[in-house]
CSV table of C-alpha atoms in Angstrom, one decimal:
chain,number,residue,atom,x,y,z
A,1,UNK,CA,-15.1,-17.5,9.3
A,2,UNK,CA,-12.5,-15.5,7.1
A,3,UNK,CA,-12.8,-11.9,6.9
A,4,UNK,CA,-13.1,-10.3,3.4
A,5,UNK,CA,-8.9,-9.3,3.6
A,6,UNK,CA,-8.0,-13.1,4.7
A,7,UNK,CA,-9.6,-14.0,1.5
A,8,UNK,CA,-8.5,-11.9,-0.7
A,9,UNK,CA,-4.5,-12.5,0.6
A,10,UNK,CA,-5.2,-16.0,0.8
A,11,UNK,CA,-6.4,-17.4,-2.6
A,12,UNK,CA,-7.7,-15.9,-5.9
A,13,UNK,CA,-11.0,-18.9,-6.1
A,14,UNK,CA,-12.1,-17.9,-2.6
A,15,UNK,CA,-12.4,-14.3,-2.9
A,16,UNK,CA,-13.8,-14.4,-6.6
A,17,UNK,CA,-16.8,-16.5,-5.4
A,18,UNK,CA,-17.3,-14.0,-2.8
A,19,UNK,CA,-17.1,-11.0,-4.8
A,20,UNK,CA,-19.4,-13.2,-7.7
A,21,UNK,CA,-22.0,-14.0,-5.2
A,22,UNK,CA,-21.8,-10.8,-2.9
A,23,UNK,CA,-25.1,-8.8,-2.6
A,24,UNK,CA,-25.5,-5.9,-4.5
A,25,UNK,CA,-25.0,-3.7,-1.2
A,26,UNK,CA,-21.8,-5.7,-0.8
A,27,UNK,CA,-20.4,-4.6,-4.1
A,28,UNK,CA,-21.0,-1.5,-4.1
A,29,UNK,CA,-18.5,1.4,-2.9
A,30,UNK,CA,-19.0,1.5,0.7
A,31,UNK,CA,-17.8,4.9,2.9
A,32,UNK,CA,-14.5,4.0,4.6
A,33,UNK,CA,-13.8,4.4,8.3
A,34,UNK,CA,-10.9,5.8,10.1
A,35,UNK,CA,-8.5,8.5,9.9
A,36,UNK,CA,-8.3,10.3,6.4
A,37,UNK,CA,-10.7,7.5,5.8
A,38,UNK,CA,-13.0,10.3,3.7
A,39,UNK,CA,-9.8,11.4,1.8
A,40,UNK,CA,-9.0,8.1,0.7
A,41,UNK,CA,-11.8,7.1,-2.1
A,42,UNK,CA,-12.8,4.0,-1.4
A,43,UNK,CA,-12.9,2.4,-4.8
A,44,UNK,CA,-13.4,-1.1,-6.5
A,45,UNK,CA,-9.9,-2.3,-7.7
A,46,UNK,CA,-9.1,-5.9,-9.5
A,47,UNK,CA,-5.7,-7.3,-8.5
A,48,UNK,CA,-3.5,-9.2,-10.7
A,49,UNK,CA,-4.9,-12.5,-9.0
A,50,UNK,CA,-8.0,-11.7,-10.6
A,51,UNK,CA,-10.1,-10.9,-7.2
A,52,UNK,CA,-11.9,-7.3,-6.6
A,53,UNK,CA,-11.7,-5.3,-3.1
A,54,UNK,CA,-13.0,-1.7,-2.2
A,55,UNK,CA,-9.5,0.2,-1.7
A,56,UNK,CA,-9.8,1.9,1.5
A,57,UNK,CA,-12.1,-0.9,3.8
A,58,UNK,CA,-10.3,-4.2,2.0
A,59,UNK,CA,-6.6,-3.3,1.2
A,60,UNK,CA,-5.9,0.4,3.6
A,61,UNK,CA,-7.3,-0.3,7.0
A,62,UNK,CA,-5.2,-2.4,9.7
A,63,UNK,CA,-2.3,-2.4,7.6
A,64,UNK,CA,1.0,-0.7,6.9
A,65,UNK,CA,1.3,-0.5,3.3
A,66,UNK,CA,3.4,0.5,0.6
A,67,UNK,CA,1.9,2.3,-2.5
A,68,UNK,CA,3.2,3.7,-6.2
A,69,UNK,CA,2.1,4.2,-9.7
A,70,UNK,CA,3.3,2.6,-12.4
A,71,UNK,CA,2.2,0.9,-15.5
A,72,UNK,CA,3.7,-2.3,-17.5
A,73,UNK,CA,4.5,0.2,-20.7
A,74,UNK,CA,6.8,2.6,-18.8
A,75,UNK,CA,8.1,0.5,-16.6
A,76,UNK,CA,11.7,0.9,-18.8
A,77,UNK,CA,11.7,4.3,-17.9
A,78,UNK,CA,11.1,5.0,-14.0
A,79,UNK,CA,11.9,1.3,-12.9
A,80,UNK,CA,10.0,1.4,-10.3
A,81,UNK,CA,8.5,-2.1,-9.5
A,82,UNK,CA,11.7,-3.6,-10.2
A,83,UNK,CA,13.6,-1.7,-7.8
A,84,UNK,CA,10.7,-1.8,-5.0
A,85,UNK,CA,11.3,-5.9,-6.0
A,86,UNK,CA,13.8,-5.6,-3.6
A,87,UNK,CA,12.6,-3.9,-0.7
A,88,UNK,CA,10.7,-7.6,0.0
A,89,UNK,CA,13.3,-9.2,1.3
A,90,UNK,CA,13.9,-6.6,3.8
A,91,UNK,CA,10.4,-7.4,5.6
A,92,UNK,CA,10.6,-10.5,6.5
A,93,UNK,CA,7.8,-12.1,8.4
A,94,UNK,CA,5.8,-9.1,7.8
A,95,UNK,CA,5.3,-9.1,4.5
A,96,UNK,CA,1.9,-9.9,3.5
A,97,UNK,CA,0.8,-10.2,7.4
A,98,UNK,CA,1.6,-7.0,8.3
A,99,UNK,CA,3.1,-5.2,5.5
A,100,UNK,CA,1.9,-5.1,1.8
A,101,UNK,CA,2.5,-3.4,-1.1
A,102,UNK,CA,0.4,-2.0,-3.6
A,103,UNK,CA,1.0,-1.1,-7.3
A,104,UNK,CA,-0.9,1.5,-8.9
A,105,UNK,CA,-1.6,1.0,-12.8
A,106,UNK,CA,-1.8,4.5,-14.2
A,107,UNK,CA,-2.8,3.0,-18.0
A,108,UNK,CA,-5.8,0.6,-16.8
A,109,UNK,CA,-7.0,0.0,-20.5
A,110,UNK,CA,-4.1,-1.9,-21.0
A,111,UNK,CA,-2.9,-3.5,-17.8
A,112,UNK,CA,-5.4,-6.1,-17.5
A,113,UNK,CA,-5.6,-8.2,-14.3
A,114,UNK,CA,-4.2,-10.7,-16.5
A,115,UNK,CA,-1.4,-8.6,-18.7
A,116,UNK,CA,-0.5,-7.6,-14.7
A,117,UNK,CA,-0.5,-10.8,-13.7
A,118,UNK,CA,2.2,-11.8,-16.4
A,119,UNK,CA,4.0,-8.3,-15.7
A,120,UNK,CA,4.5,-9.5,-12.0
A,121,UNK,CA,5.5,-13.4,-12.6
A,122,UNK,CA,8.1,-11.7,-14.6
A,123,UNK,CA,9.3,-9.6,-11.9
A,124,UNK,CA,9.3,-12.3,-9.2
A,125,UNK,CA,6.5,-10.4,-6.4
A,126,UNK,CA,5.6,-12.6,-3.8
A,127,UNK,CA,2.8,-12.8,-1.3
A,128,UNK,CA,1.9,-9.6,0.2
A,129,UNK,CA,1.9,-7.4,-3.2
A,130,UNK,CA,-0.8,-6.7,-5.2
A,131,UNK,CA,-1.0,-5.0,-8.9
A,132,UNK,CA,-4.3,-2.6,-8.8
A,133,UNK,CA,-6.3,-1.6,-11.1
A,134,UNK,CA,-10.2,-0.4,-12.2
A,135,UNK,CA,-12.1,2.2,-13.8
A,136,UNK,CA,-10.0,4.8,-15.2
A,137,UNK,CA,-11.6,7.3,-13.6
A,138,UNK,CA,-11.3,5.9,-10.5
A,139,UNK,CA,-7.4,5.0,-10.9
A,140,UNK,CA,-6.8,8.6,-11.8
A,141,UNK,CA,-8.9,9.4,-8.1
A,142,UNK,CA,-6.5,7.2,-6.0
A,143,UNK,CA,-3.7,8.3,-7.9
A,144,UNK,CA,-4.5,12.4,-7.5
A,145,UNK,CA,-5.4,11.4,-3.6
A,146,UNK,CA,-2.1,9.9,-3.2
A,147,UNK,CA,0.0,11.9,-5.0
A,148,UNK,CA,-0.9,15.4,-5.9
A,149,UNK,CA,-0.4,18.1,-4.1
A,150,UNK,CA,-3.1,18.1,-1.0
A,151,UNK,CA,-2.3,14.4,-0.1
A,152,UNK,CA,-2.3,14.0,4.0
A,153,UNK,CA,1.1,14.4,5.2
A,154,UNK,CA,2.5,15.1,1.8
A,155,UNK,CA,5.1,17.8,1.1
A,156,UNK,CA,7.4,17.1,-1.4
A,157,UNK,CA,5.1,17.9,-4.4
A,158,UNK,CA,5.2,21.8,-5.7
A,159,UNK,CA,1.8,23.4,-6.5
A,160,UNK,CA,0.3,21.4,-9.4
A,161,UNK,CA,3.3,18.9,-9.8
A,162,UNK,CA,2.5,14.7,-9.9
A,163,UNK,CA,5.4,13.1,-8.3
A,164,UNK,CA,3.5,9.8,-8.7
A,165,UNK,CA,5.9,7.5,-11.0
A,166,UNK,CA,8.8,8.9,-8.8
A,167,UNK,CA,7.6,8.8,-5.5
A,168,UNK,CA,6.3,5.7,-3.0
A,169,UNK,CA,4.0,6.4,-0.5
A,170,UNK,CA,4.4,4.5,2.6
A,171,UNK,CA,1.7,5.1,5.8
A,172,UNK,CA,-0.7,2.9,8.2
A,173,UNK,CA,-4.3,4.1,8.0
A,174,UNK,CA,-5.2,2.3,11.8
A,175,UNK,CA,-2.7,5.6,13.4
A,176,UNK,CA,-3.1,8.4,10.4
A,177,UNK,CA,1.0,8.4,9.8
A,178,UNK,CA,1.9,8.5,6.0
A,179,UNK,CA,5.1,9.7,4.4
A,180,UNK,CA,7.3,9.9,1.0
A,181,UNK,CA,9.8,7.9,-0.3
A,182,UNK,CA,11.9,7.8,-3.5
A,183,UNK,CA,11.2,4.6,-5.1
A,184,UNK,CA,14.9,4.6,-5.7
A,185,UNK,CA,15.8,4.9,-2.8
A,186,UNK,CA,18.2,2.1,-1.2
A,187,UNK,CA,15.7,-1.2,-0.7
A,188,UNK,CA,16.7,-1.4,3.1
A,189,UNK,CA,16.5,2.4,4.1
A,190,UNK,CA,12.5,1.9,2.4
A,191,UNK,CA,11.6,-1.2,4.6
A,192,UNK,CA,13.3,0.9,8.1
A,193,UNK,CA,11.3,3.8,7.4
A,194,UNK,CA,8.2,1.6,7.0
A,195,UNK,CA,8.6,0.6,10.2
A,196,UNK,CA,8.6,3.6,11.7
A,197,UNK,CA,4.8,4.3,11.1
A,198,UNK,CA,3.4,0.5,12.3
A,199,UNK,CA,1.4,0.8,15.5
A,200,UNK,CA,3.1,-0.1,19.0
A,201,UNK,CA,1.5,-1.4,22.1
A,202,UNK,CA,1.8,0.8,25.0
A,203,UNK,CA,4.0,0.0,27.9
A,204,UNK,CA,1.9,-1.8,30.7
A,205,UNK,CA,2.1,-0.5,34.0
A,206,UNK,CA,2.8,2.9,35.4
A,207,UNK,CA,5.1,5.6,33.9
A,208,UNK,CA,8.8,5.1,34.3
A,209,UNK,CA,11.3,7.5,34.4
A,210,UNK,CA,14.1,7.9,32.0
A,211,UNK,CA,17.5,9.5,31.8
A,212,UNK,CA,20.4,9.2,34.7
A,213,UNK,CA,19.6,7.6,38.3
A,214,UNK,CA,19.4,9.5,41.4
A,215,UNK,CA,23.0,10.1,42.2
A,216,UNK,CA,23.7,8.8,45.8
A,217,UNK,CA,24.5,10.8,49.1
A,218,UNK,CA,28.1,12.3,49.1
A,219,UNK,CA,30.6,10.0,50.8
C-alpha cells in the first residue's frame, strides 16, 4: 500500500479521497518527529494540485527539500519562482524522488490552490514542486519558523529582519542540516549546494586510511 507522501506526489484524486475520507485523528495536526521536528509546526497546507498534507510528517521528513516565500501578486518584484524555475533541470533524477521544492504563499486569501495552480502552469514547474498554502495564521508560522531570525542553522537574518522573499532555504530534516541561499543565486551553484546536505551511506567495512602510502625502505 502507498504511504501518505507516494500519494500526495503521485496524483491529486488519490490523495484527495484520502484526506476526504481520513478520520478525524487523521486530519488533525499531528506532532512531528525528528530533528527540529518541534520547531517546525507541523501544519495542514493545500497544494496547488488541490491535495492537503501536515507540513512537517507529509512534505519535511525523508527528504531534501527546497523552500521560499512568495506570492502570485509580487512575484514581478522578487522573481523568485521564476528564477528557482531553473534550478529543476539541474536535479535530474532527483527531483521529486529525492528532492522537492516547496513554495511558500505569503498572501493565502488570494492564492487559492486553484489561482496557484494557474500561477505554476504558467511558470512551467514540474513534478517534484509544490505551491503551499493554508490558514493565514498558519502560513505566517512556517514562514517566521523558516525565516526569521531564530530559524535552525540560520544566520544571515539581523535581529528582527524577514529575509523571506529574498532568501531560499534548502535542508534535509532525516540529518538536521539546513542552510541559506539567495534565490538569485546562479540555478546550478543552488542545486550543488543542495546536495551537500542529502544523507550518505557509510562506507562498509573497516576504517581506511587516507593521505600518502608508507614510503618504502631506502635503497
Amino acid at each position: 500500500m502507498k504511504d501518505r507522501r507516494e500519494l500526495i506526489t503521485g496524483g491529486v484524486g488519490a490523495i484527495s479521497e484520502i484526506a476526504l475520507g481520513a478520520p478525524a485523528e487523521e486530519r488533525c495536526v499531528r506532532p512531528g518527529r525528528g530533528p527540529n521536528a518541534d520547531y517546525f509546526p507541523n501544519v495542514v497546507v493545500h497544494t496547488h494540485q488541490g491535495q492537503r498534507a501536515l507540513f512537517y510528517d507529509d512534505l519535511l521528513t525523508g527528504r531534501t527539500v527546497l523552500v521560499h516565500c512568495m506570492s502570485i501578486a509580487t512575484e514581478p518584484v522578487y522573481r523568485s519562482v521564476e528564477r528557482l524555475a531553473r534550478v529543476q533541470p539541474f536535479l535530474g533524477d532527483r527531483r521529486g524522488r529525492e528532492v522537492f521544492i516547496y513554495s511558500l504563499t505569503v498572501d493565502p486569501q488570494r492564492d487559492t490552490p486553484r489561482a496557484l495552480r494557474d500561477f505554476a502552469e504558467r511558470i512551467g514547474v514540474r513534478s517534484g514542486w509544490l505551491f503551499l498554502t493554508g490558514a493565514p495564521t498558519d502560513m505566517e508560522l512556517l514562514r517566521s519558523r523558516l525565516f526569521v531570525r531564530g530559524a535552525p542553522h540560520h544566520h544571515s537574518a539581523g535581529p528582527g529582519e524577514d529575509c523571506s522573499m529574498g532568501l531560499a532555504r534548502y535542508g534535509n530534516a532525516a540529518v538536521g542540516l539546513w542552510g541559506s541561499v539567495p534565490a538569485q543565486a546562479n540555478p546550478e551553484w543552488i542545486a550543488r549546494r543542495l546536495a551537500w546536505v542529502q544523507p550518505r551511506e557509510r562506507p562498509a567495512g573497516p576504517p581506511r586510511r587516507r593521505g600518502p602510502g608508507p614510503q618504502g625502505a631506502p635503497a
